[in-house]
Amino acid sequence: MSRAYTWRWQVELLFKEWKSYANLHAFDTDNPAIVEGLMWAAIAAAALKRFFAHMTQLLVEVPMSTRKVAMCAVHVLDGIVQALKTGDVAGLSDALEAAITYLACNAQRAHPERDRRTGRAQLGLEPLFGSDDVIEFAEAA
C-alpha cells in the first residue's frame, strides 16, 4: 500500500467519522465562520473520543472499538463536562472513572479474534497493553 493511498484512506475515514457522528449536516448555514467553527468543534470532539477509546483500552486491557466509543460518548461526557464547569476535582475523577467503566463494558471490539486474521490487527495495529514504549515515551518528553 503506497503512502499516498494510506493518507487518502485516513482522511476519508476522518471525514466519514465527522459526517456520521458529528451531525454536521443538521446545521443549515451560509456563514463560513459558523461552518469553520463547527468543523473545529467536530475535530476536537473526534480527538476527545479517540483519546477516551485509547485510554480505556490501555487501562482495562481490552480492544476497544473507536466507532462504539464515538456512539457512547453522549453517555459519558455529561458528567465530565459538568465537573469541569464547576471545577470539582473529585467529581471529575469520579466522572472519568465512570466513563472508563461504561466504555469498557459497552464499547469493546466485537470480534478481536477475527480482527487478528482479517481486520486492523492484520496490519500490525495491536494494543499496547503493558508496553514499556508508552512509559519510555513519557519519560523522554
PDB file of N, CA and C in Angstrom, residues 52 55-56 59-60 75-76 79-80 83 89-105:
ATOM      1  N   PHE A  52     -10.430   8.886  24.642  1.00  0.00           N
ATOM      2  CA  PHE A  52     -11.144   8.014  25.573  1.00  0.00           C
ATOM      3  C   PHE A  52     -11.046   6.553  25.152  1.00  0.00           C
ATOM      4  N   MET A  55      -7.359   5.413  25.905  1.00  0.00           N
ATOM      5  CA  MET A  55      -7.071   5.350  27.342  1.00  0.00           C
ATOM      6  C   MET A  55      -7.833   4.195  27.995  1.00  0.00           C
ATOM      7  N   THR A  56      -9.070   3.982  27.590  1.00  0.00           N
ATOM      8  CA  THR A  56      -9.822   2.842  28.124  1.00  0.00           C
ATOM      9  C   THR A  56      -9.131   1.545  27.747  1.00  0.00           C
ATOM     10  N   LEU A  59      -6.055   1.161  29.982  1.00  0.00           N
ATOM     11  CA  LEU A  59      -6.351   0.935  31.398  1.00  0.00           C
ATOM     12  C   LEU A  59      -7.035  -0.405  31.660  1.00  0.00           C
ATOM     13  N   VAL A  60      -7.931  -0.807  30.783  1.00  0.00           N
ATOM     14  CA  VAL A  60      -8.726  -2.010  31.014  1.00  0.00           C
ATOM     15  C   VAL A  60      -8.136  -3.223  30.299  1.00  0.00           C
ATOM     16  N   HIS A  75     -23.107   9.377  26.509  1.00  0.00           N
ATOM     17  CA  HIS A  75     -23.400   8.817  27.826  1.00  0.00           C
ATOM     18  C   HIS A  75     -22.316   9.111  28.857  1.00  0.00           C
ATOM     19  N   VAL A  76     -21.121   9.484  28.412  1.00  0.00           N
ATOM     20  CA  VAL A  76     -20.022   9.659  29.365  1.00  0.00           C
ATOM     21  C   VAL A  76     -19.545  11.105  29.487  1.00  0.00           C
ATOM     22  N   GLY A  79     -21.104  14.045  32.612  1.00  0.00           N
ATOM     23  CA  GLY A  79     -20.520  14.149  33.953  1.00  0.00           C
ATOM     24  C   GLY A  79     -19.157  14.814  33.934  1.00  0.00           C
ATOM     25  N   ILE A  80     -18.377  14.540  32.917  1.00  0.00           N
ATOM     26  CA  ILE A  80     -17.045  15.132  32.796  1.00  0.00           C
ATOM     27  C   ILE A  80     -17.161  16.636  32.564  1.00  0.00           C
ATOM     28  N   ALA A  83     -18.316  18.473  35.746  1.00  0.00           N
ATOM     29  CA  ALA A  83     -17.238  18.600  36.732  1.00  0.00           C
ATOM     30  C   ALA A  83     -16.229  19.659  36.292  1.00  0.00           C
ATOM     31  N   VAL A  89     -12.822  18.778  41.334  1.00  0.00           N
ATOM     32  CA  VAL A  89     -11.762  17.819  41.043  1.00  0.00           C
ATOM     33  C   VAL A  89     -12.190  16.398  41.411  1.00  0.00           C
ATOM     34  N   ALA A  90     -12.779  16.230  42.579  1.00  0.00           N
ATOM     35  CA  ALA A  90     -13.234  14.901  42.997  1.00  0.00           C
ATOM     36  C   ALA A  90     -14.333  14.400  42.060  1.00  0.00           C
ATOM     37  N   GLY A  91     -15.229  15.300  41.658  1.00  0.00           N
ATOM     38  CA  GLY A  91     -16.292  14.938  40.721  1.00  0.00           C
ATOM     39  C   GLY A  91     -15.738  14.562  39.360  1.00  0.00           C
ATOM     40  N   LEU A  92     -14.675  15.256  38.939  1.00  0.00           N
ATOM     41  CA  LEU A  92     -14.036  14.929  37.664  1.00  0.00           C
ATOM     42  C   LEU A  92     -13.408  13.551  37.715  1.00  0.00           C
ATOM     43  N   SER A  93     -12.738  13.238  38.813  1.00  0.00           N
ATOM     44  CA  SER A  93     -12.145  11.918  38.976  1.00  0.00           C
ATOM     45  C   SER A  93     -13.217  10.835  38.936  1.00  0.00           C
ATOM     46  N   ASP A  94     -14.324  11.073  39.631  1.00  0.00           N
ATOM     47  CA  ASP A  94     -15.431  10.104  39.627  1.00  0.00           C
ATOM     48  C   ASP A  94     -16.037   9.967  38.228  1.00  0.00           C
ATOM     49  N   ALA A  95     -16.201  11.097  37.529  1.00  0.00           N
ATOM     50  CA  ALA A  95     -16.791  11.073  36.189  1.00  0.00           C
ATOM     51  C   ALA A  95     -15.878  10.334  35.204  1.00  0.00           C
ATOM     52  N   LEU A  96     -14.571  10.544  35.323  1.00  0.00           N
ATOM     53  CA  LEU A  96     -13.633   9.846  34.443  1.00  0.00           C
ATOM     54  C   LEU A  96     -13.642   8.341  34.714  1.00  0.00           C
ATOM     55  N   GLU A  97     -13.684   7.974  35.986  1.00  0.00           N
ATOM     56  CA  GLU A  97     -13.745   6.550  36.333  1.00  0.00           C
ATOM     57  C   GLU A  97     -15.036   5.926  35.807  1.00  0.00           C
ATOM     58  N   ALA A  98     -16.146   6.644  35.955  1.00  0.00           N
ATOM     59  CA  ALA A  98     -17.426   6.140  35.452  1.00  0.00           C
ATOM     60  C   ALA A  98     -17.393   6.017  33.926  1.00  0.00           C
ATOM     61  N   ALA A  99     -16.764   6.973  33.260  1.00  0.00           N
ATOM     62  CA  ALA A  99     -16.664   6.938  31.799  1.00  0.00           C
ATOM     63  C   ALA A  99     -15.856   5.734  31.337  1.00  0.00           C
ATOM     64  N   ILE A 100     -14.720   5.500  31.981  1.00  0.00           N
ATOM     65  CA  ILE A 100     -13.870   4.359  31.612  1.00  0.00           C
ATOM     66  C   ILE A 100     -14.624   3.053  31.851  1.00  0.00           C
ATOM     67  N   THR A 101     -15.319   2.953  32.966  1.00  0.00           N
ATOM     68  CA  THR A 101     -16.083   1.741  33.285  1.00  0.00           C
ATOM     69  C   THR A 101     -17.192   1.524  32.263  1.00  0.00           C
ATOM     70  N   TYR A 102     -17.914   2.585  31.941  1.00  0.00           N
ATOM     71  CA  TYR A 102     -19.011   2.469  30.968  1.00  0.00           C
ATOM     72  C   TYR A 102     -18.476   2.033  29.602  1.00  0.00           C
ATOM     73  N   LEU A 103     -17.407   2.688  29.157  1.00  0.00           N
ATOM     74  CA  LEU A 103     -16.841   2.347  27.847  1.00  0.00           C
ATOM     75  C   LEU A 103     -16.283   0.930  27.834  1.00  0.00           C
ATOM     76  N   ALA A 104     -15.643   0.531  28.919  1.00  0.00           N
ATOM     77  CA  ALA A 104     -15.081  -0.823  28.988  1.00  0.00           C
ATOM     78  C   ALA A 104     -16.174  -1.887  28.865  1.00  0.00           C
ATOM     79  N   CYS A 105     -17.345  -1.586  29.374  1.00  0.00           N
ATOM     80  CA  CYS A 105     -18.456  -2.544  29.305  1.00  0.00           C
ATOM     81  C   CYS A 105     -19.226  -2.473  27.990  1.00  0.00           C
TER      82      CYS A 105
END
